Each structure stands twice: as structure tokens, then as C-alpha cells.
Short mmCIF file of C-alpha atoms in Angstrom, two decimals:
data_model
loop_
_atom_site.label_atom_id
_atom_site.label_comp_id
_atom_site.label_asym_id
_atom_site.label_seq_id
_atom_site.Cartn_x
_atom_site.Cartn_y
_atom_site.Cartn_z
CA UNK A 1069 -24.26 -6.27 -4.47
CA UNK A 1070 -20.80 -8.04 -4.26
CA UNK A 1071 -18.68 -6.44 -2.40
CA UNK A 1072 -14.52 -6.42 -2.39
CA UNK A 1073 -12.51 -5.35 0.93
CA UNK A 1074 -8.80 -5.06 0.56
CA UNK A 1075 -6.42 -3.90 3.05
CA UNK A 1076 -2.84 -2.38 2.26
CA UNK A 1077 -0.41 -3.62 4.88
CA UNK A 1078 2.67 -2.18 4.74
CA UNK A 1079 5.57 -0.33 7.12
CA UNK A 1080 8.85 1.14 5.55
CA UNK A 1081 12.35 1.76 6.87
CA UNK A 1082 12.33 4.76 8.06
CA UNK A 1083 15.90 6.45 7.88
CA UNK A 1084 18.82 7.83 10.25
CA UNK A 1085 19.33 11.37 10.95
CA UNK A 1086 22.39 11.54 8.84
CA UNK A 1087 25.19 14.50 8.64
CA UNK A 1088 26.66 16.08 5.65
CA UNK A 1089 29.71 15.48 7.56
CA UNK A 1090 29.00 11.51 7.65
CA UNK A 1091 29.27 11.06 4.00
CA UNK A 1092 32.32 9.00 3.72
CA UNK A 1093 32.88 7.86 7.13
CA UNK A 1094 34.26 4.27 8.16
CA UNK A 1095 30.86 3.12 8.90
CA UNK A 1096 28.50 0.14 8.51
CA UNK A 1097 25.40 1.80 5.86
CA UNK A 1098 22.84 -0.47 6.61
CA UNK A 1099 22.94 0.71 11.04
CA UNK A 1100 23.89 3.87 9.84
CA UNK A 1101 20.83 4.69 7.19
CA UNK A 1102 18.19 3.53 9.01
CA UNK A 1103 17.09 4.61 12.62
CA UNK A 1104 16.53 0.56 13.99
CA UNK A 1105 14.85 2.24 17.28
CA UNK A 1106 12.33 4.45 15.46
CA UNK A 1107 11.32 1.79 13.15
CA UNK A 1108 10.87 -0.80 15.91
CA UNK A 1109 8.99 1.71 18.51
CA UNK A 1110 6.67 2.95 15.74
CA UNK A 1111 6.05 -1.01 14.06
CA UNK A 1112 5.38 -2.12 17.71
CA UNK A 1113 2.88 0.38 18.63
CA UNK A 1114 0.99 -0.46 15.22
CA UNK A 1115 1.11 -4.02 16.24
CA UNK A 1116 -0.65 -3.47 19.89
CA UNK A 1117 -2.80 -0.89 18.14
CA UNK A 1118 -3.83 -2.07 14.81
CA UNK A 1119 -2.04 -5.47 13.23
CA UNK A 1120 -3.05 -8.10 16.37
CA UNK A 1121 -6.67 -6.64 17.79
CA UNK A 1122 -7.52 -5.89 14.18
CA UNK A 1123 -6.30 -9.73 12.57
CA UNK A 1124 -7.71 -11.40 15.64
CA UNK A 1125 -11.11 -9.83 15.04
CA UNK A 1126 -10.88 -10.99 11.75
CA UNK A 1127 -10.04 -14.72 12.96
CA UNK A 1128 -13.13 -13.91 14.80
CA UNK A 1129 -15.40 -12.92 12.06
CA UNK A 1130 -13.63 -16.07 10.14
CA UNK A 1131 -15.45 -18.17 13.17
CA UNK A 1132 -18.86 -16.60 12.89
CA UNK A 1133 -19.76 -16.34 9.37
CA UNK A 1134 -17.33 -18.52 7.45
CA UNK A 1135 -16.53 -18.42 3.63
CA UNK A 1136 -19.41 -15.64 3.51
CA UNK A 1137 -16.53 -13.71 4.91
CA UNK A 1138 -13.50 -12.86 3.10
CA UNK A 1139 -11.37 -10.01 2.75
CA UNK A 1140 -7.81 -9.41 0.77
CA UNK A 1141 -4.48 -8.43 1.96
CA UNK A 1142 -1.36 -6.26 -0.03
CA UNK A 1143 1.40 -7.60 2.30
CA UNK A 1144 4.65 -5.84 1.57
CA UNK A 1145 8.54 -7.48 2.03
CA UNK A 1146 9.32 -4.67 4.52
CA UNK A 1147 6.38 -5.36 6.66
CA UNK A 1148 7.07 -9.31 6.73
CA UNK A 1149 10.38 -8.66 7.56
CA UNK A 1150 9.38 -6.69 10.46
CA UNK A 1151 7.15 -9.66 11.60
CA UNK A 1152 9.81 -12.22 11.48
CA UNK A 1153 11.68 -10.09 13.79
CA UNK A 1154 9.25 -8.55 16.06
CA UNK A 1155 5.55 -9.60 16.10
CA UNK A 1156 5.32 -13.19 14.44
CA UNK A 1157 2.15 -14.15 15.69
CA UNK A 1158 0.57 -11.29 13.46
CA UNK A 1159 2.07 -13.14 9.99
CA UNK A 1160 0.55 -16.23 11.59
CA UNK A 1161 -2.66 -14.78 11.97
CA UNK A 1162 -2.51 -13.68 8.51
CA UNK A 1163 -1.32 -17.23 7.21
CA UNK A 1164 -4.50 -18.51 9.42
CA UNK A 1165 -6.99 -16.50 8.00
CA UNK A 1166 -5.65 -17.81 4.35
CA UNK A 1167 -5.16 -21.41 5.59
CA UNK A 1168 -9.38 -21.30 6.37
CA UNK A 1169 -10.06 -19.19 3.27
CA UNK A 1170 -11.20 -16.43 4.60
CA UNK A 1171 -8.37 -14.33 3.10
CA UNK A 1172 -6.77 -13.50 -0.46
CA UNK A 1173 -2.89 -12.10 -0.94
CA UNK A 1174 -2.49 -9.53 -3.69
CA UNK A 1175 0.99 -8.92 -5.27
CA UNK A 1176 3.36 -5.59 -5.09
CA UNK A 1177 6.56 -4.69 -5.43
CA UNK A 1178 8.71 -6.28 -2.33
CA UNK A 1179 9.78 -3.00 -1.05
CA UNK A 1180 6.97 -0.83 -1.76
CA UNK A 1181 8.61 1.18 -4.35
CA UNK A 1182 8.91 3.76 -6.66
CA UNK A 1183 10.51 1.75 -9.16
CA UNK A 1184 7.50 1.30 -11.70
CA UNK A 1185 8.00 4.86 -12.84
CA UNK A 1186 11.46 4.24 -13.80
CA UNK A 1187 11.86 4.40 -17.75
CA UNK A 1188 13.31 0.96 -17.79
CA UNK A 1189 10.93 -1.54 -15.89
CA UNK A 1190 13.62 -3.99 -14.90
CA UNK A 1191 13.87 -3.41 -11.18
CA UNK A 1192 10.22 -3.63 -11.36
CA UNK A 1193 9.88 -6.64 -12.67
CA UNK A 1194 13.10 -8.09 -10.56
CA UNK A 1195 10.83 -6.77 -7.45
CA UNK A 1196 7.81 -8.04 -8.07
CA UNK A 1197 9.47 -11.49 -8.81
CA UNK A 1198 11.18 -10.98 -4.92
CA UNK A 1199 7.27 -10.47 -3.56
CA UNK A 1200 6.07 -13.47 -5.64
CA UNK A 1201 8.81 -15.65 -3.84
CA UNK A 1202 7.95 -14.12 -0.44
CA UNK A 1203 4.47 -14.67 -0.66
CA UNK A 1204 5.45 -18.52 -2.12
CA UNK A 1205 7.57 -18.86 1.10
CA UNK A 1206 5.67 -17.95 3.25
CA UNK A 1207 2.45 -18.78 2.03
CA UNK A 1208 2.67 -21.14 -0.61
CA UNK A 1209 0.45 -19.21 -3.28
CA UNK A 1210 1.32 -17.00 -6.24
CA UNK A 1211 -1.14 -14.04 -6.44
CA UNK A 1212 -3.01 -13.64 -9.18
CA UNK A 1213 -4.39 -9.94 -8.94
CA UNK A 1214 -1.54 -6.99 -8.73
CA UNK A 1215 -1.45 -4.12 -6.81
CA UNK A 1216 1.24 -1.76 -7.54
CA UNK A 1217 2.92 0.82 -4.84
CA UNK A 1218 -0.04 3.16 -3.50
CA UNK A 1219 -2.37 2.10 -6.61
CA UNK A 1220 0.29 3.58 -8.97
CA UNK A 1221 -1.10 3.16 -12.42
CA UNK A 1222 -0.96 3.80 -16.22
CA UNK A 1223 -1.61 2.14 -19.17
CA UNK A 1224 2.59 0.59 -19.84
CA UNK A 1225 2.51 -0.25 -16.43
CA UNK A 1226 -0.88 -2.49 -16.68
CA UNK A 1227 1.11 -4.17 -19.77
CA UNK A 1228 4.36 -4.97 -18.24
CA UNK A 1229 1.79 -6.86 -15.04
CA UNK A 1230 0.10 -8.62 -17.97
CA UNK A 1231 3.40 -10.11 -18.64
CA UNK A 1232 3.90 -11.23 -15.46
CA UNK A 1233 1.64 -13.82 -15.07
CA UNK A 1234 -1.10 -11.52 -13.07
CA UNK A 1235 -5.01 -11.90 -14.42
CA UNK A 1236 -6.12 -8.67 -12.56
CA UNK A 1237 -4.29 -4.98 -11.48
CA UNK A 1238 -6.19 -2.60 -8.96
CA UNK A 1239 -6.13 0.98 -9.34
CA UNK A 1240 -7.95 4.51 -8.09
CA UNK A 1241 -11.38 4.34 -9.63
CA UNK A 1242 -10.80 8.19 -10.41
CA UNK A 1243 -12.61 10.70 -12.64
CA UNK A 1244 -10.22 11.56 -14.65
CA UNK A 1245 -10.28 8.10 -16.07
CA UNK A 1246 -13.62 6.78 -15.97
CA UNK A 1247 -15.28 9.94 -16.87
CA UNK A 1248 -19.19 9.33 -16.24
CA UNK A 1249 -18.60 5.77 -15.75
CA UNK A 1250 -19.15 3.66 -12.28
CA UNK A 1251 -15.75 2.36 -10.45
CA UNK A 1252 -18.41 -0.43 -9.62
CA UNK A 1253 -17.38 -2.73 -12.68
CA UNK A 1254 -14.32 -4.28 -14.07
CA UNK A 1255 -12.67 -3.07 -17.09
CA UNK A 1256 -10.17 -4.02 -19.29
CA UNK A 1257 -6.60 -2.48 -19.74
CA UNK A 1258 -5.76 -0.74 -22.82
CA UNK A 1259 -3.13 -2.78 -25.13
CA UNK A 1260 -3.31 -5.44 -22.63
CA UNK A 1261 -5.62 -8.59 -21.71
CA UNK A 1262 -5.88 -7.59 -17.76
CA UNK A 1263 -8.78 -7.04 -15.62
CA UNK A 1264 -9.03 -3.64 -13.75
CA UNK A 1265 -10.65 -3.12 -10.28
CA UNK A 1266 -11.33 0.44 -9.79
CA UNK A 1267 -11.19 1.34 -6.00
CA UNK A 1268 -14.50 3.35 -5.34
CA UNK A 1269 -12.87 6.25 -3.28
CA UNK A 1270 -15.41 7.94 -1.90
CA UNK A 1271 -16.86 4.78 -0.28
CA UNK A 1272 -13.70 3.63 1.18
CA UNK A 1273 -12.39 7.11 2.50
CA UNK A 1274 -15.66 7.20 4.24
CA UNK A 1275 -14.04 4.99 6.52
CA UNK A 1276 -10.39 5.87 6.20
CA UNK A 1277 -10.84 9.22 6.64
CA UNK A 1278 -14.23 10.47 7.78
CA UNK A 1279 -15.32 7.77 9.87
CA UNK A 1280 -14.53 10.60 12.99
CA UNK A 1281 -14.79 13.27 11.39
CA UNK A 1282 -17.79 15.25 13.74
CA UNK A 1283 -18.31 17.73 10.78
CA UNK A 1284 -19.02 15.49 8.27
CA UNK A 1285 -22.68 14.87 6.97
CA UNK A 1286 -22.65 11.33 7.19
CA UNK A 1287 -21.29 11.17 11.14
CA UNK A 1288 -21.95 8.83 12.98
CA UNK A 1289 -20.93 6.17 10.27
CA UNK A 1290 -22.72 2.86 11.57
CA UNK A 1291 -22.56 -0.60 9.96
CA UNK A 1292 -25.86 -0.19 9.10
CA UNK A 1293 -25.93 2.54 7.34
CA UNK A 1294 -22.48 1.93 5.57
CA UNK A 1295 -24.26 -1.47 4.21
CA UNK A 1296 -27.65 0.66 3.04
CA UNK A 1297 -24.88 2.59 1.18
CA UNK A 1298 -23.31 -0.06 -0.61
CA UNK A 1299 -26.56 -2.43 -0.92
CA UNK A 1300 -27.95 1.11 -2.86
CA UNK A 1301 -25.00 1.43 -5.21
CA UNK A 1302 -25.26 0.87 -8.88
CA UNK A 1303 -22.66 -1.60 -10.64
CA UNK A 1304 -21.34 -5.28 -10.36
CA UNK A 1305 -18.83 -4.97 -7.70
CA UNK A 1306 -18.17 -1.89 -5.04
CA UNK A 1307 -14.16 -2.39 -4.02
CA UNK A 1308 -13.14 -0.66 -0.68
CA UNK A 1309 -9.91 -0.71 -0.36
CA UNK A 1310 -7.66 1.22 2.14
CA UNK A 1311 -4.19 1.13 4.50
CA UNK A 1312 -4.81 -1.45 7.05
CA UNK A 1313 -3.78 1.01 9.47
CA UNK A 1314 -7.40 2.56 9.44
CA UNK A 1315 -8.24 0.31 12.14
CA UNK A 1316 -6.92 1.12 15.70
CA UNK A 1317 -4.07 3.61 14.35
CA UNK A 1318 -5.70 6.37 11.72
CA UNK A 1319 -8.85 6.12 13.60
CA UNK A 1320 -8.50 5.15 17.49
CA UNK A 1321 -10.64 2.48 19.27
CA UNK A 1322 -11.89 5.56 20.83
CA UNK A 1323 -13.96 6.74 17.70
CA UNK A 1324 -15.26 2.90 17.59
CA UNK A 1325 -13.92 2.08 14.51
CA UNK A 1326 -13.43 -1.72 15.84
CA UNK A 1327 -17.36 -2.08 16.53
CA UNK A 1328 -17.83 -1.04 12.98
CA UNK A 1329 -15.97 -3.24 11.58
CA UNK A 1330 -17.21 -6.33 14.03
CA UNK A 1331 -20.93 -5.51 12.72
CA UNK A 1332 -20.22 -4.56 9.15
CA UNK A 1333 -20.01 -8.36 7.85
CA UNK A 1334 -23.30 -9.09 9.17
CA UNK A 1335 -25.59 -6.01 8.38
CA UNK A 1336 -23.97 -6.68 4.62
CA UNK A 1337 -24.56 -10.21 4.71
CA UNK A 1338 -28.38 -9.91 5.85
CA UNK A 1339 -28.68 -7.39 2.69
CA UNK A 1340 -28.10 -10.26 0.69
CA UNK A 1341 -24.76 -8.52 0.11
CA UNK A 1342 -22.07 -10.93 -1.21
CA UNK A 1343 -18.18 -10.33 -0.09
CA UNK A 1344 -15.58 -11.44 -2.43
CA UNK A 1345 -11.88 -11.89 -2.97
CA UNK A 1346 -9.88 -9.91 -5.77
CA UNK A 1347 -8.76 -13.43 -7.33
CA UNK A 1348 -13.21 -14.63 -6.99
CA UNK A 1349 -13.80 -11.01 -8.93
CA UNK A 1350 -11.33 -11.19 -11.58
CA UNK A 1351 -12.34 -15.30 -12.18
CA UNK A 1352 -16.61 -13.94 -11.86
CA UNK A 1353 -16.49 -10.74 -13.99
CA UNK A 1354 -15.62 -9.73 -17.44
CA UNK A 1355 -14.72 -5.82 -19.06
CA UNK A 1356 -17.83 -3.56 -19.56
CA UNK A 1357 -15.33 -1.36 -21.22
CA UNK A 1358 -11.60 -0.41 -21.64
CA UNK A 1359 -9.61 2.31 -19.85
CA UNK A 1360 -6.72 4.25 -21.18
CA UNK A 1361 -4.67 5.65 -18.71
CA UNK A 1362 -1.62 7.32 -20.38
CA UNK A 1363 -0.30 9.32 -17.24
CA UNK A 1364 0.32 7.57 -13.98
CA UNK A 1365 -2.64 7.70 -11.64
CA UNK A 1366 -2.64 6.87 -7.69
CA UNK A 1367 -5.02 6.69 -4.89
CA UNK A 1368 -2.81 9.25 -3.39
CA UNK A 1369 -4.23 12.98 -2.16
CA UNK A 1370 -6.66 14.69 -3.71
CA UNK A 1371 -5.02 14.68 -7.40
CA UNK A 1372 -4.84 11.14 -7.18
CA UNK A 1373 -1.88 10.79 -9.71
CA UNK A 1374 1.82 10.93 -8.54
CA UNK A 1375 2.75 13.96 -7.36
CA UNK A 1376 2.43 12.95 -3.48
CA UNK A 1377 6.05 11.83 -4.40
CA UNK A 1378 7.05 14.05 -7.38
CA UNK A 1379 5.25 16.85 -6.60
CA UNK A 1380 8.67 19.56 -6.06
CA UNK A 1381 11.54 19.69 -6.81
CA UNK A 1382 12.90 18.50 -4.04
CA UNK A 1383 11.01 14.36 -4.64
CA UNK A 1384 12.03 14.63 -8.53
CA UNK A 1385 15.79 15.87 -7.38
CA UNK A 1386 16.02 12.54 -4.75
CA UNK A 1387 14.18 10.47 -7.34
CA UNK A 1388 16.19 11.28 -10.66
CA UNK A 1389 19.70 10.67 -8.14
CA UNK A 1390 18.05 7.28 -6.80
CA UNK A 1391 17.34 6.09 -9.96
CA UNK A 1392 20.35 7.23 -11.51
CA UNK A 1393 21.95 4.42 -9.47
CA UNK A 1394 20.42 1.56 -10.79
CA UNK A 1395 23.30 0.58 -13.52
CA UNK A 1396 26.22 1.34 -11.28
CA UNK A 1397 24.60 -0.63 -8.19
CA UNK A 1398 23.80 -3.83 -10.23
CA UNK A 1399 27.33 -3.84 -11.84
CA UNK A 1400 29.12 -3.33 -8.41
CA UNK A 1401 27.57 -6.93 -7.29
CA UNK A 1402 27.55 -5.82 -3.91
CA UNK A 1403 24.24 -7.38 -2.50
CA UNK A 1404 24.33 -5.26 0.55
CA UNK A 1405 24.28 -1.87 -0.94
CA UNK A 1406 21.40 -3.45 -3.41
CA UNK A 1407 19.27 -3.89 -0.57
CA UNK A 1408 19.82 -0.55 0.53
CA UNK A 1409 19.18 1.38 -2.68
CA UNK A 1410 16.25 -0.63 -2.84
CA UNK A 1411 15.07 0.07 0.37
CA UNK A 1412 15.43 3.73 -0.40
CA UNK A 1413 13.13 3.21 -3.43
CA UNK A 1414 9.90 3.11 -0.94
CA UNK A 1415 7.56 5.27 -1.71
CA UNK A 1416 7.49 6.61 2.36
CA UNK A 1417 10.82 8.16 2.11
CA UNK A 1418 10.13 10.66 -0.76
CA UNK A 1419 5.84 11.14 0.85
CA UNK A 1420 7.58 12.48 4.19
CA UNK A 1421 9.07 15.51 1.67
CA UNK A 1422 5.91 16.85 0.03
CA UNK A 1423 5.21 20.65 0.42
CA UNK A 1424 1.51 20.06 0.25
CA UNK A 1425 -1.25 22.05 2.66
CA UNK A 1426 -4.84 21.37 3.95
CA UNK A 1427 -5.93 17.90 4.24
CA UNK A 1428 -3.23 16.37 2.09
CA UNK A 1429 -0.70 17.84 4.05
CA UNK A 1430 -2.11 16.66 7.54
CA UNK A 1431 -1.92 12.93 6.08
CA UNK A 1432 1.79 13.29 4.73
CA UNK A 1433 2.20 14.50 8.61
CA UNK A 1434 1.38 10.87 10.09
CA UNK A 1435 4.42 8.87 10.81
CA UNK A 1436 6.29 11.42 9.61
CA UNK A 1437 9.84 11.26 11.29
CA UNK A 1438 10.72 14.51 10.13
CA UNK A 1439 9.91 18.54 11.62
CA UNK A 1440 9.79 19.87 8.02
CA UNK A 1441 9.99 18.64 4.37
CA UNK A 1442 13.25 20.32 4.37
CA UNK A 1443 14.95 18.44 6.43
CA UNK A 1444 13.77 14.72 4.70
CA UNK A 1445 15.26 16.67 1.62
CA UNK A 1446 18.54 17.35 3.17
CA UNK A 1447 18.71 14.06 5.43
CA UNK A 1448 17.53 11.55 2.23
CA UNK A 1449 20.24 13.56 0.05
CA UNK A 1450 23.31 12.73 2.30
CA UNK A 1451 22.54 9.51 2.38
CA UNK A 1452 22.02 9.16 -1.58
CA UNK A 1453 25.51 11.40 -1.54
CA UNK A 1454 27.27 8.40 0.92
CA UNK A 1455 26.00 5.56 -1.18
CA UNK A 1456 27.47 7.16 -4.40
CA UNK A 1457 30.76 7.22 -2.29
CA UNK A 1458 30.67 3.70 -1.88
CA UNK A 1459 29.52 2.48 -5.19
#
């Protein structure tokens, strides 16, 4: 079986506690909007946590098995930006694993946003332009497989990628589009000529989620046993994909998620398992089939479309203000305030305020900065009402 990891590495800007009675103040946005401390305590413990031990055991595996192992990485422009100024020995790792070819960069939107479910699709394209050039800077390669904010996906969205220059678009390999069909093979957009990797979810949450879960039938997960799973699947290609935080920071060192992960390259590889990049599957593999995907689908919660962020009315209230912005931002030519709308776009801001319970809610719980939904609502909504001010 060939077999696809990818890893979504991303942290936001996480926002300021601000005051109704703030809006219109004398005051510098950018300091003011976003809490500086917060972000840098929270992307500092990730780094000793989960960004170094985790990309140094991957140097590692680089060393011991070579090309056979390869993974692929969904780097967004907040997260670099948070390297350059606080951990720049993680981007390095990251540029070493790709220097030895070991690793594969996917493109995104630059700020991980929301902006793909805007009617018009210019700020899409205008930010997935900004990740190309990031990646080119930084990297000196132009991705050739897309992956769009949290897997967001639908059938215009696939098109407008197309016309970007991308040969491949991931997505949640979901029911409610494949029907009786495996995620294990690529397919082909409707209305457009782009290959579709369909994340196999239960697979992958098997380790983002239930790897330490003591209830759960398949507990202890071992490397072995993970690799029977896949080397027993049906298909072309089995894609686990998942936030890169899984390792060290969603589940501990404690649970041994890290000795997993050392051994998991081997047992596949003595399967006669084969890993792959997203770019070597799109280039190996053609359509068994189309799929149509009117409505926007995610990888997001159990209803996997997109109501993790437009689920109340609280999201679609922030989102329909934030978006409302767009023409009266871009005329003002104020690049400042652009960067701040846009960095209100990511998709974080508008998670932290879902109303959801059970399982879905515990997840919308980590990182969370705020005590209730509530509050986000109230905090993001000043801030939206201040920006309008100074537009």
C-alpha cells in the first residue's frame, strides 16, 4: 500500500481582551488587537513540546531510512512568522528535511483563513498568491498540491485552485461525498481538471484523537498494529493527515505518542508499505471517478462541513461584518489595517466561539483563550466595531 502523511502546521494570532469602551481610542491596533504575550507563551510551549522534538525526530528518521521516508507539511504565514521571531531553528529544520527530500510543502491561504467562503474569491486568490511567495522565499519551491483552511472544500472552490496553477487539492474523505466509495483513491474534481486526495479520517483520528484514549477498542495503538491496519486497507493510496500538534501537545510524550511515531516508518516499510509525497501521488495516480461537492465540506467535528465556524449566529454575525470590510479596506490603501483584517480572517478566531457539546466541544476548548463562547463573541465584535472606526 502507498501511504501519504501530511501534517498541518499552523498557529494564529490570538487576540486582546478588548473593551467596548476602547473602540475609538488613540491607540496603536496592531499591540492593541492582539495579546503579543499569550501568543508568544502559548507558540513557545508548542515549540519545546511539539515543533523541535517532533522535526528533529523526523531529521532522525530522514538519517535512518532515507528517501523511503517522506512526509508533507501545510506551513501557514502566521506560523513562519512566529519562527522568524521566536524559534528559527524549527523553520530550519523544516527547510532541512526539504533540502534532503525527505519532505513536501503543500499550499494554503497565508493566514489560514476564512476567506474561500467569501462570494467573491479575490482575497482568496490574493492570499494564496502571499503563501506561494512565502513558501518561494523561504524555500524556493512553488507547491503543486493545495490545501485549503482546515480541508475547506466544494466543488467552485476546487475550480478557482485549478486556476491557480495547483495539479492536486486535499479534502475530508467524508461520506457524504464518496458515498460507498474508498477515500483510498484519487478522484477528479467536478468542472475542473484537479486531482483530489481524500483524507481517510478514521485512520488518521486514530492517532489524533484516540491514540490515549483507554476506552477505546483499539488501545494500546502500536506501530505495529497501525501498519497491519493500513497494509490491510483496500485502495491505491491511504492519506493520514492531521494538525502537527498531535505529537507532544494533543497527545503528551506521556501517552508515548513519540515512540509511535519513531517505529511507525519501519514496521510500514518492512510491510512492503511505500510512503509518498502529495506532489509523488498526484504525478503517480489518475481519477477512478469524479466528486461533486456542491456545499462546503471540512475535516472539522463530526459534521465535517463548516459549521465549526458558522455554526450560530454569533460566527455568521462576526463573519458577514468581517467580510463586509473587504471593499472599504482595499480602497483605504492602508497596508496596516489590511494586515489586520486579514489576520482576523483566521479560521481560530471564529472556532474559539462555537456553542458545540460532547467531543466537538472539548476540541474547540484547546487553546482556547476564552472562559465562554460569549465572551470571543463580544471581545472579536469590539474589535471588528474599532476597525470600522478607523476605516
Amino acid at each position: 500500500m502507498n501511504v501519504c502523511f501530511y501534517f498541518e502546521v499552523h498557529q494564529p494570532f490570538r487576540l486582546n481582551r478588548f473593551s467596548v469602551f476602547n473602540i475609538g481610542e488613540e491607540i496603536e491596533p496592531f499591540n492593541a488587537y492582539f495579546n503579543h504575550e499569550l501568543n508568544r507563551t502559548i507558540f513557545e510551549r508548542a515549540v519545546r513540546k511539539c515543533y523541535l522534538p517532533t522535526t528533529e525526530l523526523f531529521l532522525e528518521l530522514s538519517d535512518d531510512f532515507g528517501k523511503d521516508f517522506k512526509v508533507s507539511f501545510s506551513i501557514t504565514g502566521t506560523f513562519m512568522e512566529y519562527c522568524d521571531l521566536f524559534a528559527p531553528q524549527v523553520l530550519e529544520n523544516f527547510k532541512e528535511l526539504f533540502r534532503k527530500g525527505n519532505a513536501d510543502l503543500i499550499g494554503e491561504t497565508y493566514f489560514h483563513s476564512l476567506c474561500s467562503l467569501f462570494e467573491d474569491l479575490t482575497e482568496f486568490r490574493e492570499q494564496v498568491r502571499m503563501h506561494i511567495n512565502a513558501l518561494m522565499d523561504r524555500f524556493g519551491y512553488r507547491p503543486k498540491v493545495f490545501r485549503n483552511t482546515e480541508a475547506i472544500y466544494d466543488n467552485r472552490i476546487a475550480k478557482e485552485v485549478e486556476k491557480l496553477g495547483f495539479k492536486g487539492i486535499i479534502t475530508e474523505g467524508t461520506e457524504k461525498v464518496l458515498a460507498w466509495r474508498s477515500p483510498n483513491y484519487i478522484y477528479k474534481a467536478k468542472d475542473a481538471d484537479i486531482k483530489v486526495l481524500m483524507r481517510n479520517y478514521r485512520l488518521s483520528d486514530d492517532i489524533a484523537f484516540r491514540f490515549s484514549a483507554r476506552d477505546w477498542v483499539g488501545f494500546p495503538l502500536t506501530a505495529d498494529k497501525f501498519a497491519r491496519w493500513i497494509s490491510g486497507c483496500e485502495g491505491e493510496i491511504v492519506n493520514i493527515f492531521m494538525d502537527f500538534e498531535t505529537f507532544g501537545e494533543h497527545q503528551w510524550p506521556e501517552t508515548g505518542i513519540f515512540d509511535f511515531l519513531r517505529h511507525l516508518p519501519g514496521e510500514l516499510l518492512n510491510l512492503d508499505n511505500k510512503l509518498l509525497t502529495v506532489s509523488e501521488v498526484v504525478e503517480r495516480f489518475e481519477p477512478v471517478g469524479e466528486v461533486d461537492v456542491p456545499f462546503a465540506i471540512s475535516w472539522a467535528d463530526s459534521e465535517r462541513d463548516v459549521s465549526t465556524w458558522l455554526g450560530n449566529d454569533m460566527q455568521i454575525t462576526c463573519f458577514n461584518e468581517l467580510k463586509g470590510l473587504e471593499k472599504r479596506i482595499k480602497e483605504k490603501g492602508d497596508e496596516k489595517l489590511l494586515r489586520i483584517w486579514r489576520l482576523l480572517q483566521t479560521s481560530d478566531h471564529l472556532y474559539y466561539l462555537s456553542t458545540k457539546g460532547f467531543a466537538d466541544g472539548d476540541v474547540h476548548k484547546y487553546f482556547n483563550p476564552y472562559s465562554t463562547p460569549y465572551e470571543g463573541f463580544i471581545n472579536y465584535m469590539n474589535i471588528i466595531q474599532d476597525l470600522k472606526q478607523r476605516i
